[in-house]
CSV table of C-alpha atoms in Angstrom, one decimal:
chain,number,residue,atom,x,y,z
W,1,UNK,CA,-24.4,0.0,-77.6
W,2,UNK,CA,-21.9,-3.2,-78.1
W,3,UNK,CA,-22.0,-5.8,-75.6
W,4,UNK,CA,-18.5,-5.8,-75.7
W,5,UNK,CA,-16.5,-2.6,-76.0
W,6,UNK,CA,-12.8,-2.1,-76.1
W,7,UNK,CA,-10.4,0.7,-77.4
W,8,UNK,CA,-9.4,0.0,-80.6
W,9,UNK,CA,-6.1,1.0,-80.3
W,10,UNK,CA,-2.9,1.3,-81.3
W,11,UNK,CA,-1.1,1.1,-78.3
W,12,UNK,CA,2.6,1.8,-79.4
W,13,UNK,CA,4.8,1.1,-76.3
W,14,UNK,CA,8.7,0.9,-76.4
W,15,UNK,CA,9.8,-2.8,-75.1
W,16,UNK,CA,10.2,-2.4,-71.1
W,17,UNK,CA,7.0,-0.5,-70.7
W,18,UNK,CA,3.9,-1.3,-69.0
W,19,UNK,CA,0.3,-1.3,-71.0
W,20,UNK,CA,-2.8,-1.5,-69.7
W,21,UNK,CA,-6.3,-2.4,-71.5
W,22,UNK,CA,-9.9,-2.0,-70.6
W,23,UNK,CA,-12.6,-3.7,-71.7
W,24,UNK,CA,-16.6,-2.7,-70.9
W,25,UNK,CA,-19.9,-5.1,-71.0
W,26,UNK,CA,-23.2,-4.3,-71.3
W,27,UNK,CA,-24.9,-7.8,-70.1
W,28,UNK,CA,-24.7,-7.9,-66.1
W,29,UNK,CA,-25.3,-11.1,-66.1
W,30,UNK,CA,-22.0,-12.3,-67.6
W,31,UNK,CA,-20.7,-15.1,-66.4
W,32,UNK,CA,-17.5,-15.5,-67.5
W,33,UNK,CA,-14.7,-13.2,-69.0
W,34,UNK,CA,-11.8,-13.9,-70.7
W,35,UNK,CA,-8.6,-12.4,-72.6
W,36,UNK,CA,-7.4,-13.7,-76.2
W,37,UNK,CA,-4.6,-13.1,-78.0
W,38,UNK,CA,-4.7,-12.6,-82.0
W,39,UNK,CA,-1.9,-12.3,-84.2
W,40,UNK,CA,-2.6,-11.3,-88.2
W,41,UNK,CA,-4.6,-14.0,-89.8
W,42,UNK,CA,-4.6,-16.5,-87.6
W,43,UNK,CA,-6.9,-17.9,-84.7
W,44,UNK,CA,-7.3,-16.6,-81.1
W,45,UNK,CA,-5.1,-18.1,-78.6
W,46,UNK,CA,-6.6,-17.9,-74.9
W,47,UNK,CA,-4.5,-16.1,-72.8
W,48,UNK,CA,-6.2,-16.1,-69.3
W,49,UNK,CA,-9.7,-16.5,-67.5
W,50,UNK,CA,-10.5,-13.6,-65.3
W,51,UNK,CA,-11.7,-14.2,-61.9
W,52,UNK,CA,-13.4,-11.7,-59.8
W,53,UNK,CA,-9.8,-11.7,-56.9
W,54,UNK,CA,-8.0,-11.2,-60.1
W,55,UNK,CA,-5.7,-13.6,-61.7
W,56,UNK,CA,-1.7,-12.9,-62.5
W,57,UNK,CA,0.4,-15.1,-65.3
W,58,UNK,CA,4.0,-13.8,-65.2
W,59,UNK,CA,3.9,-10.3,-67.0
W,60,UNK,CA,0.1,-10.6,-67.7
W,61,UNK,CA,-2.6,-9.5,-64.9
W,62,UNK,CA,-6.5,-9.8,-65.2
W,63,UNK,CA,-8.5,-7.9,-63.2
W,64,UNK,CA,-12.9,-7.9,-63.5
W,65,UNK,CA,-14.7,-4.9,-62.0
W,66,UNK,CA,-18.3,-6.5,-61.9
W,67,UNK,CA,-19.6,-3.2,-60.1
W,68,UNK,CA,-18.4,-0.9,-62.9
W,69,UNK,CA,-18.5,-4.0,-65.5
W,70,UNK,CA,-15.0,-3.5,-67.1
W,71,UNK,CA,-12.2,-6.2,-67.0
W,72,UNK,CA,-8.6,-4.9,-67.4
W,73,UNK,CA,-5.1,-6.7,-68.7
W,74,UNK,CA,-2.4,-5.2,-67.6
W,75,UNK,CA,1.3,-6.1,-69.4
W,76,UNK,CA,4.4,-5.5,-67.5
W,77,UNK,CA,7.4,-5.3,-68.9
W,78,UNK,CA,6.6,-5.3,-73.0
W,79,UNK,CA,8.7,-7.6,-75.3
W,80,UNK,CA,8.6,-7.2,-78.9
W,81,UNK,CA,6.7,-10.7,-79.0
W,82,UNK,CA,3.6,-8.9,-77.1
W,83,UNK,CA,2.5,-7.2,-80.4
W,84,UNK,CA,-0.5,-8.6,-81.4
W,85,UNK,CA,-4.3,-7.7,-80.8
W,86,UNK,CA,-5.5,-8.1,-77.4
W,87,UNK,CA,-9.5,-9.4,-77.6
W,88,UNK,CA,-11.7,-9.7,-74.8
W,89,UNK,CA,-14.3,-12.1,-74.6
W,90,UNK,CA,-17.6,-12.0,-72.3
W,91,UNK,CA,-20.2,-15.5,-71.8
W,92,UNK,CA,-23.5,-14.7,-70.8
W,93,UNK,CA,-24.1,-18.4,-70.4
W,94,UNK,CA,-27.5,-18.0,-72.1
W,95,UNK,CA,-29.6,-21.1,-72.5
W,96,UNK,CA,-27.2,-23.5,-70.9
W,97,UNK,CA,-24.7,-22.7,-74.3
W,98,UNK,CA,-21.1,-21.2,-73.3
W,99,UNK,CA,-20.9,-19.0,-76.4
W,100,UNK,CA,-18.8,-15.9,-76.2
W,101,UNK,CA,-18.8,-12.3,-77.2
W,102,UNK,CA,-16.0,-10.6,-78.0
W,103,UNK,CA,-14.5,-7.6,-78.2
W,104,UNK,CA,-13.3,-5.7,-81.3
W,105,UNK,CA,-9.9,-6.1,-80.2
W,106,UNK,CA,-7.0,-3.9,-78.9
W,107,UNK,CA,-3.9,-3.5,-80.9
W,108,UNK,CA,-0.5,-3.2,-79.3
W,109,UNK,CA,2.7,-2.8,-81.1
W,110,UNK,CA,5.5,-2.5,-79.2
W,111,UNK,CA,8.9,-1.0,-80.4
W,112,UNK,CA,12.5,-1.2,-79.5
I,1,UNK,CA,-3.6,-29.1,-74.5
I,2,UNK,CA,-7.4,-29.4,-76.9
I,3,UNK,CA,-6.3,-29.8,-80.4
I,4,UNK,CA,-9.1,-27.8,-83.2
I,5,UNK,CA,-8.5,-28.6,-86.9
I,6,UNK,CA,-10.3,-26.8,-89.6
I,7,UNK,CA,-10.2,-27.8,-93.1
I,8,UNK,CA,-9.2,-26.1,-95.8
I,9,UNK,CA,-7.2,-23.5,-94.3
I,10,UNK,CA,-7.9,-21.2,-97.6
I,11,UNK,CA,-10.0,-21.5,-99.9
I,12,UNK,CA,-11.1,-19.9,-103.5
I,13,UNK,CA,-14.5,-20.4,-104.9
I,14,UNK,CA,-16.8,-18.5,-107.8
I,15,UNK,CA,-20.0,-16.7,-106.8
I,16,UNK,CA,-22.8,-18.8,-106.7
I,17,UNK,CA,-21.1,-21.9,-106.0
I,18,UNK,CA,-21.2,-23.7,-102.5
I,19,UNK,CA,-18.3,-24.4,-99.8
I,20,UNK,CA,-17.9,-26.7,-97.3
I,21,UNK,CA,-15.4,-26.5,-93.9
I,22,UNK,CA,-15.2,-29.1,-91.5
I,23,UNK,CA,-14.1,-28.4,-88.0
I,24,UNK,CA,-12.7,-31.1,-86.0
I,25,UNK,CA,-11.7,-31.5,-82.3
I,26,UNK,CA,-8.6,-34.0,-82.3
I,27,UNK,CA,-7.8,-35.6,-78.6
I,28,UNK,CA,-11.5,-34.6,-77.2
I,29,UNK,CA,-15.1,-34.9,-78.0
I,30,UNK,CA,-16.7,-31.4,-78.8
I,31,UNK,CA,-20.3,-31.3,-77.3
I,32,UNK,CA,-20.7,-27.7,-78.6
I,33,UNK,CA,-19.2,-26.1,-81.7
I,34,UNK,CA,-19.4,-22.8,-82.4
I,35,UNK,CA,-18.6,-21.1,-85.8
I,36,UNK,CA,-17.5,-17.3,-86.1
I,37,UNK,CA,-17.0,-15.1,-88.7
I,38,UNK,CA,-14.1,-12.0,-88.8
I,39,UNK,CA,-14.2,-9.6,-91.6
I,40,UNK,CA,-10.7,-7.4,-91.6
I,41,UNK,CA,-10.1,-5.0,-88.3
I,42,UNK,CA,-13.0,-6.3,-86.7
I,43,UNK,CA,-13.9,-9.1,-84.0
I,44,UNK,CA,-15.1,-11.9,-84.2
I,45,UNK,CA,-18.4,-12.5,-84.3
I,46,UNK,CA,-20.5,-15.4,-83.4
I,47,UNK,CA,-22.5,-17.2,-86.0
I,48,UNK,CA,-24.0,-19.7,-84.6
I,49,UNK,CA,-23.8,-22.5,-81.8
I,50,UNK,CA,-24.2,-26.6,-82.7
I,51,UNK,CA,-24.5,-29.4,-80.0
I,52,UNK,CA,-24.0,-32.6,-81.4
I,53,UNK,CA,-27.1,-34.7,-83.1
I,54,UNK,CA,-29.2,-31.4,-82.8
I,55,UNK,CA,-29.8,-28.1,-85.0
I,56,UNK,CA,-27.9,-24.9,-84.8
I,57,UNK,CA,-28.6,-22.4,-83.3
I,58,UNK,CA,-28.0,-19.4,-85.2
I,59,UNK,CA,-27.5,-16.1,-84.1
I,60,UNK,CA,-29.7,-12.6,-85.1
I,61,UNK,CA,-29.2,-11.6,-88.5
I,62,UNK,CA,-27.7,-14.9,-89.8
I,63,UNK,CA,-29.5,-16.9,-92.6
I,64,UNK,CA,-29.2,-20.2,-91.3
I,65,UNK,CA,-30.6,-21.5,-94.9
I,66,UNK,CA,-27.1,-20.1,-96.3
I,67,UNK,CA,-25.2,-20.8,-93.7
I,68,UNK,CA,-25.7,-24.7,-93.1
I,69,UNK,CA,-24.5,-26.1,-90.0
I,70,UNK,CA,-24.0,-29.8,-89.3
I,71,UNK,CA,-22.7,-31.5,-86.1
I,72,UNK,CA,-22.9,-35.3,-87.0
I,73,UNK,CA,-20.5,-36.6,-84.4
I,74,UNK,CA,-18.8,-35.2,-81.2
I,75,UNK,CA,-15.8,-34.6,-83.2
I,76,UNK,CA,-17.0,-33.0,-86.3
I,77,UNK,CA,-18.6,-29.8,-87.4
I,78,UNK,CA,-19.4,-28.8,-90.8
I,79,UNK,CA,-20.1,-25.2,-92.2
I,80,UNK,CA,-21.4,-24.7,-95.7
I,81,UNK,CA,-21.6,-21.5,-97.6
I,82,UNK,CA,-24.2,-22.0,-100.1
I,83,UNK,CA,-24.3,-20.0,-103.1
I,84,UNK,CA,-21.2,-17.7,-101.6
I,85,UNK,CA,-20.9,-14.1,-102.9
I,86,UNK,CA,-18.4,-11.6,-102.9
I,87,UNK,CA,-19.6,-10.5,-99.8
I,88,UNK,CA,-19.1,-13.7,-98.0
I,89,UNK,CA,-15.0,-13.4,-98.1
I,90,UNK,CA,-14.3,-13.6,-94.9
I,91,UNK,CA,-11.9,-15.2,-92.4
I,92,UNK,CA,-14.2,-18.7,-91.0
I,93,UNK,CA,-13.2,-19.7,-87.6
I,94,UNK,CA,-14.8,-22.8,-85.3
I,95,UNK,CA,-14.3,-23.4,-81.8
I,96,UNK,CA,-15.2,-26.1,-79.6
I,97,UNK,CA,-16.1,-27.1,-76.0
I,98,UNK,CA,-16.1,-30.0,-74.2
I,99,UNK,CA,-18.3,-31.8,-71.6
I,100,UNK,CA,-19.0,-29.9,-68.4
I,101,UNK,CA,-19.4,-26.6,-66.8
I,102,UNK,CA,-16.0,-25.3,-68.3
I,103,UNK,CA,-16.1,-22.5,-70.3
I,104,UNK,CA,-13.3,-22.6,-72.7
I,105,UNK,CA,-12.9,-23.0,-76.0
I,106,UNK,CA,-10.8,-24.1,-78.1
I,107,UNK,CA,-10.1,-22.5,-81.3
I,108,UNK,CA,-9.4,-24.1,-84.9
I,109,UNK,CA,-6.9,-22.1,-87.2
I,110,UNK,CA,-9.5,-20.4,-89.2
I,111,UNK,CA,-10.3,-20.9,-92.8
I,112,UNK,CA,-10.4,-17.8,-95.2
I,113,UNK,CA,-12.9,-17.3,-97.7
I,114,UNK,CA,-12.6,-15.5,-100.8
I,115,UNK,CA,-15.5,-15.6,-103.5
I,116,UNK,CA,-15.0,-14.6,-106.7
């Protein structure tokens, strides 16, 4: 089993509609979880920390389940500009290192 | 906001021969580096983990005597591929963290890889 499990994807939304991703993790011991954005070819771009209350930017809501291990993003309100992949990223703050686990990504494309 | 350079951003070489990419954190000092490795469709996945003045820390399956790692200096981070195959195309990113409990990091723009 991956440490880090997310759907694949594609998630093809028309602009205006809500989408919501999951993410699962083995290690219960995480520490810290985390949601990147990745457009084609180029670098992950952090898009919010997610606390255990839950954490909302604008459109954009975090949510960590620790019982069930899952962490969720939620997108309200879809703009063209939301396509991208969607990674999630787990530290099991092993050895005093932050390193990070991540996801294999979620893919969104949304339409007009 | 933490500013991650990589250098080069692409980069051609013939099997066998060796490449070096440097990794350098801007406006802070990097106590940890971390280097990652995406191959198309698929995450990324963590090579290894440097603290400055001491020796990576390389993660399962990774040769660390291909992969050399060097973190000379808080700011600077340097990943060789030696003797690069085919098979080590691939899209190189580093990140770094600063001082202190946080746990963010800070991404450089990737370099890609493509042996010959």
């Amino acid at each position: 089993r991956k440490e880090v499990e997310q759907d694949p994807g594609p998630f093809n939304v028309p602009e205006g509609a809500t989408v919501a991703f999951n993410c699962t993790y083995s290690n219960s011991a995480s520490q810290s979880f985390f949601w990147y954005r990745q457009d084609c070819r180029k670098e992950p771009k952090l898009l919010m920390s997610v606390y255990s209350s839950g954490n909302e930017d604008g459109r954009f809501t975090a949510q960590l389940n620790r019982a069930s291990q899952y962490i969720s993003l939620l997108i309200r309100d879809s703009k063209l500009s939301d396509s991208a992949t969607y990674l999630c990223a787990v530290s099991p703050f092993s050895g005093g290192y932050n390193k990070l686990i991540f996801g294999a990504g979620t893919r969104l494309a949304v339409h007009p | 906001g933490a500013v991650v350079s990589q250098h080069p951003s692409w980069v051609i070489c013939k099997s066998g021969t060796s490449v070096k990419i440097e990794c350098r954190s801007l406006d802070f000092q990097a106590t940890t580096m971390f280097w990652y490795r995406q191959f198309p469709k698929q995450s990324l996945m963590l090579m290894a983990t440097s603290n400055e003045g001491s020796k990576a820390t390389y993660e399962q399956g990774v040769e660390k005597d291909k992969f050399l790692i060097n973190h000379a200096s808080l700011t600077l981070s340097t990943l060789t591929v030696t003797s690069a195959h085919p098979e080590d195309s691939s899209f190189y990113i580093c990140s770094a963290s600063g001082a202190g409990s946080s746990y963010e990091q800070y991404f450089g723009p990737g370099t890609r890889l493509t042996v010959t």
